[in-house]
Tab-separated table of N, CA and C in Angstrom:
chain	number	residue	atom	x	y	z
A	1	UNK	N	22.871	-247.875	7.827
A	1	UNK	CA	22.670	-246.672	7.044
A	1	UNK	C	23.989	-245.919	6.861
A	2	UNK	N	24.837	-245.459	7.976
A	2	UNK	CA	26.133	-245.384	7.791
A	2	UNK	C	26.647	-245.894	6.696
A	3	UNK	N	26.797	-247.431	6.785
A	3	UNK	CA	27.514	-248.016	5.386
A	3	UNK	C	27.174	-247.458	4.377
A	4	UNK	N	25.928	-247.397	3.892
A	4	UNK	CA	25.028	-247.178	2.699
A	4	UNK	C	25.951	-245.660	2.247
A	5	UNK	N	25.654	-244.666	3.101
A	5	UNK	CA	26.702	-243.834	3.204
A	5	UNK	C	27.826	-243.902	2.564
A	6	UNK	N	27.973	-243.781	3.460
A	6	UNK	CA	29.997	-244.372	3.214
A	6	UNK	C	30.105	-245.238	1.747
A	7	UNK	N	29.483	-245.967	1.118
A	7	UNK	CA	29.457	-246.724	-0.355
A	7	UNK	C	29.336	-245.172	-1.013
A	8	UNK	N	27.956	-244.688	-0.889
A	8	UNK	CA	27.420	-243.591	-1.806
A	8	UNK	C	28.591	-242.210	-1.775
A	9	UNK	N	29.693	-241.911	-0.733
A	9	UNK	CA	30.487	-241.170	-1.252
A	9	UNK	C	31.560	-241.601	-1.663
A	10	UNK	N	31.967	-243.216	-1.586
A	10	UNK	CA	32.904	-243.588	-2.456
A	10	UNK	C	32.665	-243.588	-3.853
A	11	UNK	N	31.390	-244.080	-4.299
A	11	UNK	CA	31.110	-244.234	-5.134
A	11	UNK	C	31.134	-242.790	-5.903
A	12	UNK	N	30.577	-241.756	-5.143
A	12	UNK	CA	30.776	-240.017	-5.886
A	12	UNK	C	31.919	-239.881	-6.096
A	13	UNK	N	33.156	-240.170	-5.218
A	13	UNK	CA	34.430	-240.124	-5.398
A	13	UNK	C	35.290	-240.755	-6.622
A	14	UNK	N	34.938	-241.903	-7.161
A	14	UNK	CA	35.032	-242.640	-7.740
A	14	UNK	C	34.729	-242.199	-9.175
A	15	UNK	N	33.514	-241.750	-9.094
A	15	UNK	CA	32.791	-241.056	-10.302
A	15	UNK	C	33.610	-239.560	-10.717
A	16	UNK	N	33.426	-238.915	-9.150
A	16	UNK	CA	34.802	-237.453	-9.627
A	16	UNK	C	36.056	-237.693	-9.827
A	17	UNK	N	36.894	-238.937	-9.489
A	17	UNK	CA	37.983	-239.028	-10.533
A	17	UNK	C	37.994	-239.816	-11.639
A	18	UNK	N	37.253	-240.350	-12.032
A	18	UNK	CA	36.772	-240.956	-13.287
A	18	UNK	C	36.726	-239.914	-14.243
A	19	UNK	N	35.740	-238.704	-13.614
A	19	UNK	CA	35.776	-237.918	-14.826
A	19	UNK	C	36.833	-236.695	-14.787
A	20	UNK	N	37.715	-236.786	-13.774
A	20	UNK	CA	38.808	-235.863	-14.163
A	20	UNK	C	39.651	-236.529	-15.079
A	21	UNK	N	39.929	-237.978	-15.184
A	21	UNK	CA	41.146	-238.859	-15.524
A	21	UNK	C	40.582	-238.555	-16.952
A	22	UNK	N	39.238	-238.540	-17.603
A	22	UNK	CA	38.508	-238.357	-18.802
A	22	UNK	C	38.849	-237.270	-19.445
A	23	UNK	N	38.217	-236.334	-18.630
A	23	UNK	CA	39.097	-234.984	-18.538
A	23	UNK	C	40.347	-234.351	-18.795
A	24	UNK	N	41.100	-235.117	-18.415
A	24	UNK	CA	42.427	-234.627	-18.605
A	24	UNK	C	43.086	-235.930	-20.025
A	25	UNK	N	42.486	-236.778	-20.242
A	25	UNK	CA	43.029	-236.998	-21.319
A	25	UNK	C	42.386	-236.372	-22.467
A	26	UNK	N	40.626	-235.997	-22.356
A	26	UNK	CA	40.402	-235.507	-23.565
A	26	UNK	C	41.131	-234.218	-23.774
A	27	UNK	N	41.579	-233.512	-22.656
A	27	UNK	CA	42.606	-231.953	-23.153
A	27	UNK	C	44.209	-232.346	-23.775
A	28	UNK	N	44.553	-233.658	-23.214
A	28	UNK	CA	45.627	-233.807	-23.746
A	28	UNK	C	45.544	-234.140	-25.044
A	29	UNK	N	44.599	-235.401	-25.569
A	29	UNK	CA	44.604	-235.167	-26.886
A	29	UNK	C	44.293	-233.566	-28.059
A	30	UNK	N	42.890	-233.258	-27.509
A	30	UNK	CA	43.028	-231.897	-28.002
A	30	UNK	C	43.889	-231.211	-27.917
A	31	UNK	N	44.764	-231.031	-26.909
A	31	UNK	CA	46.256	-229.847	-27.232
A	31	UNK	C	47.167	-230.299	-28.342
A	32	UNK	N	47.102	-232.040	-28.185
A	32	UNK	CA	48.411	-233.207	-29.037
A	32	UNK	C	47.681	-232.824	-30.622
A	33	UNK	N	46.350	-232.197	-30.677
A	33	UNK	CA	45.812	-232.187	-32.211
A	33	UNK	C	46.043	-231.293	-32.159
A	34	UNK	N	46.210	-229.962	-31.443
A	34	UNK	CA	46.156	-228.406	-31.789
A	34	UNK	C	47.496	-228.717	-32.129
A	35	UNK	N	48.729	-228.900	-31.359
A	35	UNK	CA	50.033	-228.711	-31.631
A	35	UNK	C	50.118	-229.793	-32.989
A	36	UNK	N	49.791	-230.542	-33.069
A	36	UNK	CA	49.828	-231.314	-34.688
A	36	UNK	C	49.800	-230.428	-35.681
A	37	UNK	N	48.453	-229.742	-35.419
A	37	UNK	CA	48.273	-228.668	-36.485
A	37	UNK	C	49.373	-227.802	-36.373
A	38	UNK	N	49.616	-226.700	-35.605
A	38	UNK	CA	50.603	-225.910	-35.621
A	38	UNK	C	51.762	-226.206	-36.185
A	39	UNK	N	51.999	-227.394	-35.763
A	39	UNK	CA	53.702	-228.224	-36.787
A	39	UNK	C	53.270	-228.136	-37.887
A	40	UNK	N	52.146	-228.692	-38.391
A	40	UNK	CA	51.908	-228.891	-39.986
A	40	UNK	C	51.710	-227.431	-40.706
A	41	UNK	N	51.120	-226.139	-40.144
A	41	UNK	CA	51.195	-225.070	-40.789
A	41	UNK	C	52.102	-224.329	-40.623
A	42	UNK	N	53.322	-224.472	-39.585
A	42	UNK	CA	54.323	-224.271	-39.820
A	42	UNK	C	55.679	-224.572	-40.755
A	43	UNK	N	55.451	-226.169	-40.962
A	43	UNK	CA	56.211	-226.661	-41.904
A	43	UNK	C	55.313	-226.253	-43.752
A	44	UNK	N	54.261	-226.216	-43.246
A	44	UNK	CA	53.538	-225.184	-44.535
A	44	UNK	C	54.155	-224.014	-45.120
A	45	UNK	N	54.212	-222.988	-43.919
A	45	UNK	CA	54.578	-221.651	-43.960
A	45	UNK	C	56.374	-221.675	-44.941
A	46	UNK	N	56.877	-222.631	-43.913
A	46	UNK	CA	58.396	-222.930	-43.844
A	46	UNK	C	58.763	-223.241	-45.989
A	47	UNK	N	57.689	-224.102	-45.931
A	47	UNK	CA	57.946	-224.703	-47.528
A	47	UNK	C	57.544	-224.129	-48.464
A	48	UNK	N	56.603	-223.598	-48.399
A	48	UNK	CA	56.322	-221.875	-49.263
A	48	UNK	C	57.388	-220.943	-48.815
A	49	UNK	N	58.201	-220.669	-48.028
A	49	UNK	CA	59.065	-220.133	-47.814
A	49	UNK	C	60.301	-220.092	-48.959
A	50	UNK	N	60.900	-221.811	-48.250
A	50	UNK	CA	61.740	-221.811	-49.067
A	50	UNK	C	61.632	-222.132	-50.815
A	51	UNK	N	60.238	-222.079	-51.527
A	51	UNK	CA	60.273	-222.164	-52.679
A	51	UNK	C	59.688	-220.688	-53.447
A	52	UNK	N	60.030	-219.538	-52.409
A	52	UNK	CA	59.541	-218.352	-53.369
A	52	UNK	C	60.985	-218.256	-53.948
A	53	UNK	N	60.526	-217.802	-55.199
A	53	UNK	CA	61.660	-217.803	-56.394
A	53	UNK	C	62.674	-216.318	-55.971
A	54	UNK	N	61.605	-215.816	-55.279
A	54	UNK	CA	62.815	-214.359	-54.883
A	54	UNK	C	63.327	-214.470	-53.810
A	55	UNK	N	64.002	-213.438	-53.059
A	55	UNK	CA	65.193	-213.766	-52.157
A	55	UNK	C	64.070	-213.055	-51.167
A	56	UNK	N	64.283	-213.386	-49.672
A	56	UNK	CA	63.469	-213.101	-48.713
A	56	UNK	C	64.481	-212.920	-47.281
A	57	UNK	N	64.818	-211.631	-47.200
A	57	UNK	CA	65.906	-211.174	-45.667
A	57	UNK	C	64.854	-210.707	-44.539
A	58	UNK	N	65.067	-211.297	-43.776
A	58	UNK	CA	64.610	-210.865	-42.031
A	58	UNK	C	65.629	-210.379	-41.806
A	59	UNK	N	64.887	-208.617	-41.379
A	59	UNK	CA	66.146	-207.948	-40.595
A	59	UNK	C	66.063	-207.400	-39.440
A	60	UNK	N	66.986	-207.822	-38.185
A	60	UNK	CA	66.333	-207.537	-36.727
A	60	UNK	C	66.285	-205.647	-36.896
A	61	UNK	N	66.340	-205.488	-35.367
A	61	UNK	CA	65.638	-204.012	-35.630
A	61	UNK	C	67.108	-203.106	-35.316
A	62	UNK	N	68.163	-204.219	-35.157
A	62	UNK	CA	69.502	-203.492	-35.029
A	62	UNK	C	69.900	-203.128	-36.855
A	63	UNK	N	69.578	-203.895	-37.854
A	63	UNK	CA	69.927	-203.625	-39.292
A	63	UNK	C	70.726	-205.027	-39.304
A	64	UNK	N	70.845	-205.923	-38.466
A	64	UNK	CA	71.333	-207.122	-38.962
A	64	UNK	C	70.652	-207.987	-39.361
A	65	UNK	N	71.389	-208.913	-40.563
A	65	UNK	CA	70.558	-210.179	-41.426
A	65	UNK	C	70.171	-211.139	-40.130
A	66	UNK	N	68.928	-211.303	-40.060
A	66	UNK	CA	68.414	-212.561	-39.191
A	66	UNK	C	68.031	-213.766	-39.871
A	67	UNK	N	68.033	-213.704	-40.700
A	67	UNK	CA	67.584	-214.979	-41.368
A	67	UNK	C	67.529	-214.605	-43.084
A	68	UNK	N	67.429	-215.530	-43.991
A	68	UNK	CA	67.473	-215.722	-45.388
A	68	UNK	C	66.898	-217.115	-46.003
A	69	UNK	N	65.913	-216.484	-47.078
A	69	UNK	CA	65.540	-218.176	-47.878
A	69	UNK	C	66.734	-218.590	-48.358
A	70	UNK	N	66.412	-219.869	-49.287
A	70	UNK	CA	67.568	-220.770	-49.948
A	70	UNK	C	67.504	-219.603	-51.201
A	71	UNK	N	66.475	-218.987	-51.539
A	71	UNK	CA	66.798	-217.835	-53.493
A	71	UNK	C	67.703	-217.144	-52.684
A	72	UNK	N	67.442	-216.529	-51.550
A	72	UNK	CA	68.248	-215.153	-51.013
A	72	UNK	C	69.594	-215.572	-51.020
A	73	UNK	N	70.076	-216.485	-50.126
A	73	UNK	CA	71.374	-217.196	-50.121
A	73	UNK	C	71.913	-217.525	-51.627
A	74	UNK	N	71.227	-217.709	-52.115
A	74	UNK	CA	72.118	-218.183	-53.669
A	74	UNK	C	72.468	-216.690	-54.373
A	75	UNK	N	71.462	-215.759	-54.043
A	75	UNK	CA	71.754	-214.733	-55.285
A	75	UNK	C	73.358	-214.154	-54.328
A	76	UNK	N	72.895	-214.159	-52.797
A	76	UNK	CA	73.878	-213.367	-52.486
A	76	UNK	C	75.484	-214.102	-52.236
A	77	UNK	N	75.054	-215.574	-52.264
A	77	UNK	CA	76.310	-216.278	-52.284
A	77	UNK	C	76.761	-217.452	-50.983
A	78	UNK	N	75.424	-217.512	-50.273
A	78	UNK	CA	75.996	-218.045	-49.385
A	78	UNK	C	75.615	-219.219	-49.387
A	79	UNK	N	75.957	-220.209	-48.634
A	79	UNK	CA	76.020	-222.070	-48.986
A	79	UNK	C	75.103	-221.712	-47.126
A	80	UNK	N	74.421	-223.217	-47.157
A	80	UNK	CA	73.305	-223.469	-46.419
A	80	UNK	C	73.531	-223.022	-45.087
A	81	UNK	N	74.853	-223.917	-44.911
A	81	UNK	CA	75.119	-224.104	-42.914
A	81	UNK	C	76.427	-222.230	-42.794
A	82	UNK	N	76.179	-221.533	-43.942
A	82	UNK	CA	77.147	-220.226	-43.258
A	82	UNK	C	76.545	-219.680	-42.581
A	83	UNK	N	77.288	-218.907	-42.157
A	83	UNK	CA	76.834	-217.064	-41.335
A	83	UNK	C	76.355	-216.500	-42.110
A	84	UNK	N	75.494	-215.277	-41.641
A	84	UNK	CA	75.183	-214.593	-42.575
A	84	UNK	C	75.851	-213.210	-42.338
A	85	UNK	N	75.374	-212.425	-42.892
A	85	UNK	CA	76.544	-211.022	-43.376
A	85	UNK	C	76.080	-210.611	-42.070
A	86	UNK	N	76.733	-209.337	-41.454
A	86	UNK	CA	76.509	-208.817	-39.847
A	86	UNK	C	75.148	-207.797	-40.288
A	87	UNK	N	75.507	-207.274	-41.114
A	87	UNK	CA	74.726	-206.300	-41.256
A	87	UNK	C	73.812	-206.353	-42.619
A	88	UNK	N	72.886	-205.649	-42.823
A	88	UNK	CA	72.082	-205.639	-43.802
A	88	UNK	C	72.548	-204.584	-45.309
A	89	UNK	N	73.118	-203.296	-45.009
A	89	UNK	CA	73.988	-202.940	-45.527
A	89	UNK	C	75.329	-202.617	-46.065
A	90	UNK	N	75.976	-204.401	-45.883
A	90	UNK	CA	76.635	-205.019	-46.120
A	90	UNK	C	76.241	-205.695	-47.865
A	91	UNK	N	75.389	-206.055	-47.742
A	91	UNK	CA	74.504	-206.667	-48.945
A	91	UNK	C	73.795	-206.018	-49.734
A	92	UNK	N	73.090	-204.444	-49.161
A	92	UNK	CA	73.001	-203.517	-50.202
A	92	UNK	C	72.995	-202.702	-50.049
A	93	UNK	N	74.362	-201.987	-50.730
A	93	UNK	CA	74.828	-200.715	-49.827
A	93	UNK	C	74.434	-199.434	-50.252
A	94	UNK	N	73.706	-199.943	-51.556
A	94	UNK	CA	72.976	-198.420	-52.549
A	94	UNK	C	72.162	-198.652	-52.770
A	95	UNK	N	71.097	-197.866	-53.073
A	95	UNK	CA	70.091	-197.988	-53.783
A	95	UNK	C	69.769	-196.341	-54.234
A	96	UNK	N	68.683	-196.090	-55.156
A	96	UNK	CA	68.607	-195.306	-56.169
A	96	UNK	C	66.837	-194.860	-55.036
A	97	UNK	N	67.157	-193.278	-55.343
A	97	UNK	CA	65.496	-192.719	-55.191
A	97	UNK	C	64.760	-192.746	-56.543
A	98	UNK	N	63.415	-192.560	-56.228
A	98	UNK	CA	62.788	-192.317	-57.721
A	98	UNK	C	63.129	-191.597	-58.539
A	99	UNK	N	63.218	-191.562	-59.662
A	99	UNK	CA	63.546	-190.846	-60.929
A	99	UNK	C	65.176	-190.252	-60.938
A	100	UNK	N	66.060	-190.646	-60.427
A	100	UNK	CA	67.316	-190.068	-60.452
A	100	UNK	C	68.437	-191.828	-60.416
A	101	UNK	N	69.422	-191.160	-61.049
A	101	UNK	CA	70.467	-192.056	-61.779
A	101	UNK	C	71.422	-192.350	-60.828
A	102	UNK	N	71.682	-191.338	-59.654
A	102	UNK	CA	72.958	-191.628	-58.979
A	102	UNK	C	72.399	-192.459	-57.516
A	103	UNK	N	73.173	-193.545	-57.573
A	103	UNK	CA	73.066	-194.572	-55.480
A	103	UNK	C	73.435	-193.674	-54.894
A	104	UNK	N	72.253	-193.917	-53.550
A	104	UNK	CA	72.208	-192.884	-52.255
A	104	UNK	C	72.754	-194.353	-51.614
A	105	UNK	N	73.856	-193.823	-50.463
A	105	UNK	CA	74.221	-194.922	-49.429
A	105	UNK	C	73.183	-195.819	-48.713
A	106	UNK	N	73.456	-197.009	-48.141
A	106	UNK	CA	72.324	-197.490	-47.743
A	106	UNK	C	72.520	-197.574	-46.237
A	107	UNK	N	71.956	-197.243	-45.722
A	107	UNK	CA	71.663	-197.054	-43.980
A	107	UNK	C	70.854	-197.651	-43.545
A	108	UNK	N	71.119	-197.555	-42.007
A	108	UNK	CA	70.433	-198.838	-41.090
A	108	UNK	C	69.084	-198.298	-40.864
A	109	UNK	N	69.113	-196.435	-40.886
A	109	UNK	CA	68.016	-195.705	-40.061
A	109	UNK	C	66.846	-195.586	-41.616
A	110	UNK	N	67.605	-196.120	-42.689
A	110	UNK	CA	67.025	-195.687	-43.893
A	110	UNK	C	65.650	-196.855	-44.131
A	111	UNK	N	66.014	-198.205	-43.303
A	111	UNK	CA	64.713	-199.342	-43.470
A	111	UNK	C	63.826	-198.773	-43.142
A	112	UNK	N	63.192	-198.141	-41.886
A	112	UNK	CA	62.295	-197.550	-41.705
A	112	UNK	C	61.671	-196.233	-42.340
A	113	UNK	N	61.869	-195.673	-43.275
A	113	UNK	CA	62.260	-194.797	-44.308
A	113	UNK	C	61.184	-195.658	-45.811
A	114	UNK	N	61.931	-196.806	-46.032
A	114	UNK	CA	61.807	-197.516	-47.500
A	114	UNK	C	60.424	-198.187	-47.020
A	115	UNK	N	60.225	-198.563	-45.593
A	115	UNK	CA	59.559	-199.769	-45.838
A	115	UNK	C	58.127	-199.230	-46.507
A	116	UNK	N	57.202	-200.240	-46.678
A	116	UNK	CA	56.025	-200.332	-47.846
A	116	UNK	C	56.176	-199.434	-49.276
A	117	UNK	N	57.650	-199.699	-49.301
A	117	UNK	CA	57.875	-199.509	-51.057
A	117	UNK	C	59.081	-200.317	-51.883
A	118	UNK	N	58.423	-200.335	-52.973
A	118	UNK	CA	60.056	-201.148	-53.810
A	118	UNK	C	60.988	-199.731	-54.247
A	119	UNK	N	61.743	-200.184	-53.798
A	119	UNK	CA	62.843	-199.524	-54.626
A	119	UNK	C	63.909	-200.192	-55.373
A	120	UNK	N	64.672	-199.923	-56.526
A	120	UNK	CA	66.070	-200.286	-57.042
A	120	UNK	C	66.970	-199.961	-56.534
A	121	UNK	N	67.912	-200.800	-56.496
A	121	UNK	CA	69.224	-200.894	-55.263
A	121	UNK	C	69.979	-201.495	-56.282
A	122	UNK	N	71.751	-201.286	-55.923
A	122	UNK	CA	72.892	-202.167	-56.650
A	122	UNK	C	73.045	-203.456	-54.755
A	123	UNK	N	72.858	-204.762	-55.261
A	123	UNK	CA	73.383	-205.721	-54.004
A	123	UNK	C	74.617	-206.135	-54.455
A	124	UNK	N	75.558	-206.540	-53.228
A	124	UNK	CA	77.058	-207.230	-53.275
A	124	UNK	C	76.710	-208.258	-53.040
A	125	UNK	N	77.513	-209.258	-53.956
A	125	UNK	CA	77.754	-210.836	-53.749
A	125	UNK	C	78.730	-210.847	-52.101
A	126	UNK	N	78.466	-211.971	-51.899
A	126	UNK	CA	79.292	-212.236	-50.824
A	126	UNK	C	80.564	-212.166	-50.645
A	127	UNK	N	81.447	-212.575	-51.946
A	127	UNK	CA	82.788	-211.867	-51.911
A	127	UNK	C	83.080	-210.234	-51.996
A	128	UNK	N	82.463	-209.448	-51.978
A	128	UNK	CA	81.937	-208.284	-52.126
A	128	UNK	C	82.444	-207.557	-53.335
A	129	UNK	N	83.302	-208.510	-54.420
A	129	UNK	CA	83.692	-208.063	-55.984
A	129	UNK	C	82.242	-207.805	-56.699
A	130	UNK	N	81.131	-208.339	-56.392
A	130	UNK	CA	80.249	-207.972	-57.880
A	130	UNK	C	79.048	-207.320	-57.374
A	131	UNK	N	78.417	-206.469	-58.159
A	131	UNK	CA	77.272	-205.820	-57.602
A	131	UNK	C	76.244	-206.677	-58.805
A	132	UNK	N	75.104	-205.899	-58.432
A	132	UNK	CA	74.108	-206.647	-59.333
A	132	UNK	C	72.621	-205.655	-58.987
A	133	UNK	N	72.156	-205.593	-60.082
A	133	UNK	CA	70.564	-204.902	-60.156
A	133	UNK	C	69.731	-205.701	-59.032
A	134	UNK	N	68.953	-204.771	-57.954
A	134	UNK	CA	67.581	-205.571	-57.920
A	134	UNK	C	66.319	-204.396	-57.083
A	135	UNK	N	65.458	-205.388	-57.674
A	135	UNK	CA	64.419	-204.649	-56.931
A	135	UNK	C	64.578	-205.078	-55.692
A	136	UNK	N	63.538	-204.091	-54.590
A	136	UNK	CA	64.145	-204.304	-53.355
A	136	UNK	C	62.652	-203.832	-52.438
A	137	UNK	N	61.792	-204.544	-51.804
A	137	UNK	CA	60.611	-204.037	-51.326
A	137	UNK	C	60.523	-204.604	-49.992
A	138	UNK	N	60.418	-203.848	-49.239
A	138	UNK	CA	60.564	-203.423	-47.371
A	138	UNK	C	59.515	-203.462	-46.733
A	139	UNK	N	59.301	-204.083	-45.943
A	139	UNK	CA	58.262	-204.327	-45.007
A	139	UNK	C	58.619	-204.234	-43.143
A	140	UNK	N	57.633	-203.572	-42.809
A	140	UNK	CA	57.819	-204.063	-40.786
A	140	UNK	C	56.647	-204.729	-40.283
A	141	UNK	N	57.556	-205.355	-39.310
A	141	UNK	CA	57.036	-206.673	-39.033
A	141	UNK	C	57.187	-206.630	-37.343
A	142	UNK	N	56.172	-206.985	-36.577
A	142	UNK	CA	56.551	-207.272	-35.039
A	142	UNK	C	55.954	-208.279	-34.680
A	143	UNK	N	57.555	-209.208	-33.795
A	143	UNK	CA	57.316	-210.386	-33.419
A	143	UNK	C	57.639	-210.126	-32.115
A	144	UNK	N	56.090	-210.240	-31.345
A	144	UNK	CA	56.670	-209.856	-29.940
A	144	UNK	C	56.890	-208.612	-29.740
A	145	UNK	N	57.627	-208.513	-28.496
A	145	UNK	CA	58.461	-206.836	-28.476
A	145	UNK	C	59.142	-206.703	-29.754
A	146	UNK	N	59.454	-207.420	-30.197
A	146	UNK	CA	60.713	-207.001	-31.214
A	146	UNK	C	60.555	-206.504	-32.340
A	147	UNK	N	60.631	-205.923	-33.539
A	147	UNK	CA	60.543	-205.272	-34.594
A	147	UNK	C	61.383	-205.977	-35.513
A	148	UNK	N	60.979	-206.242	-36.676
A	148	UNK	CA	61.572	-206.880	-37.924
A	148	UNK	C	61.365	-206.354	-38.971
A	149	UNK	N	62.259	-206.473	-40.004
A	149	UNK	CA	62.157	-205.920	-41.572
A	149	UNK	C	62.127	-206.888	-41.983
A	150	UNK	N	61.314	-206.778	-43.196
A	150	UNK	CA	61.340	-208.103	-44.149
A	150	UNK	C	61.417	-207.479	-45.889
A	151	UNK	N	62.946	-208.173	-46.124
A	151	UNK	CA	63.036	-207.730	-47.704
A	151	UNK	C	62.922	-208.531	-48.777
A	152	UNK	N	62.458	-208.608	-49.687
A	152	UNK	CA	61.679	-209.289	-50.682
A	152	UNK	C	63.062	-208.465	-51.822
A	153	UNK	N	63.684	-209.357	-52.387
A	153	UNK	CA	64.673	-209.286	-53.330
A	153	UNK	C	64.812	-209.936	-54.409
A	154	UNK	N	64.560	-209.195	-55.865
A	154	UNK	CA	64.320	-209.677	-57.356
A	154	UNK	C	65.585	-209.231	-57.469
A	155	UNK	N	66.279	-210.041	-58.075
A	155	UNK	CA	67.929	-209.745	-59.329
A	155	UNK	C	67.369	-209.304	-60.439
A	156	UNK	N	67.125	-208.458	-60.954
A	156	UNK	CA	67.217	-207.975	-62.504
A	156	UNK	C	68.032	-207.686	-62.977
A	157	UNK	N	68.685	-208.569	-62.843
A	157	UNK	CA	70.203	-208.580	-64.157
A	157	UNK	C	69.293	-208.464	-65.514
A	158	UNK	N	68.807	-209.423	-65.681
A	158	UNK	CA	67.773	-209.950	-66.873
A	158	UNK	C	67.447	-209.083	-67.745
A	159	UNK	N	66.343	-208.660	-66.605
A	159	UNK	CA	64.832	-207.275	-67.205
A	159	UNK	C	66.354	-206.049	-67.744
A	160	UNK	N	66.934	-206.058	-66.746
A	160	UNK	CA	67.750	-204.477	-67.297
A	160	UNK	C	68.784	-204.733	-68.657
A	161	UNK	N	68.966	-205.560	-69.023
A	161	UNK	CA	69.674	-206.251	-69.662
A	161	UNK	C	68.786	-206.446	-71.261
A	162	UNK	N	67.418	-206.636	-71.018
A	162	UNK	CA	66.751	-206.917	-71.723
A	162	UNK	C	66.194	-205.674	-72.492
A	163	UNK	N	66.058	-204.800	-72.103
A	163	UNK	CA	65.447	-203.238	-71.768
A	163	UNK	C	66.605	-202.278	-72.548
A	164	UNK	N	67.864	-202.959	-71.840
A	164	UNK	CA	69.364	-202.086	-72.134
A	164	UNK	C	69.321	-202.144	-73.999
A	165	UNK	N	68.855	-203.313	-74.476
A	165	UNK	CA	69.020	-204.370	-75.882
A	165	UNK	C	68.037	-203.630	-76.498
A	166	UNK	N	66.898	-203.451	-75.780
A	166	UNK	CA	65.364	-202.618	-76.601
A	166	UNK	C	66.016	-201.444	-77.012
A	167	UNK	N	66.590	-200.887	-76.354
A	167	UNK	CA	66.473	-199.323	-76.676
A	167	UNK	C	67.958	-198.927	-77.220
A	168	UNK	N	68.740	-200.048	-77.382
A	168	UNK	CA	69.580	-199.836	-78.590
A	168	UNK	C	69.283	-199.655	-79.769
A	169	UNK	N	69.511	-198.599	-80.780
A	169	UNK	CA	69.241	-198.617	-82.273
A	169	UNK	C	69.295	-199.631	-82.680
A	170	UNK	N	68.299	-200.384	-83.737
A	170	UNK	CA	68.258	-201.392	-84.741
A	170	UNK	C	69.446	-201.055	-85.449
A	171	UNK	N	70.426	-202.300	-85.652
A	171	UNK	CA	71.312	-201.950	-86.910
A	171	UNK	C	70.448	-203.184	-88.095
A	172	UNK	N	71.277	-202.230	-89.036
A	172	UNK	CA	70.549	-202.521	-90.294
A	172	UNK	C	71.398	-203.175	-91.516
């Protein structure tokens, strides 16, 4: 009877690591599919990223550029593998309040100020010779402890250009 025993808790034993070994691979696959997914809606996120037609700046919560799409980099001048500018008002150092003609300086304390609105701003190219029209719409963002701006940047060279042409007199 002993023996009989002694079989019947090997055999339980046998059975409880059977089903841990089960166990632990069905979590490993399920995590290996969760993290599958996560790569794939990340490289989602990432590729809608880089194909919005407007320029897109992450700005840490010091006022420096943290990151830039491939539109942002082109309008402002920069090639793939550079640095980016130190600061955020480096890149646009004016912008305009509603209804008035003259650029107010652009400040670091001023993001928190703009954000959840567009405003018109003059931006510098990267050599810092040319300015250029754009709209300019501000967002905050927290990742973590940390605090982020996110700027959404249209060039309207174009529209103002186009607008400038309308409201010239017809010659005749």
């Amino acid at each position: 009877q002993g023996f009989l025993t002694m079989i019947a808790i090997d055999l339980c034993c046998a059975l409880a690591g059977g089903l841990m070994v089960a166990s632990s691979f069905y979590s490993y696959n399920l995590s290996r599919r969760q993290f599958q997914k996560l790569a794939s809606a990340d490289t989602q996120i990432q590729s809608v990223i880089d194909q919005i037609l407007d320029g897109m700046i992450t700005i840490d919560e010091r006022g420096a550029v943290y990151s830039m799409n491939p539109a942002a980099r082109r309008m402002f001048g920069y090639g793939e593998d550079e640095a980016l500018a130190d600061d955020f008002t480096q890149l646009i150092p004016n912008y305009f309040l509603e209804g008035s003609d003259s650029p107010v300086a652009n400040e670091k304390s001023i993001l928190t100020e703009r954000s959840g609105k567009t405003t018109l701003a003059l931006a510098r190219s990267r050599g810092g010779d040319a300015t250029f029209p754009i709209e300019l719409s501000l967002s905050e963002m927290a990742a973590g402890e940390k605090k982020f701006h996110v700027a959404m940047v249209r060039d309207i060279t174009e529209r103002k250009r186009f607008n400038d042409r309308r409201q010239q007199p017809q010659k005749r």
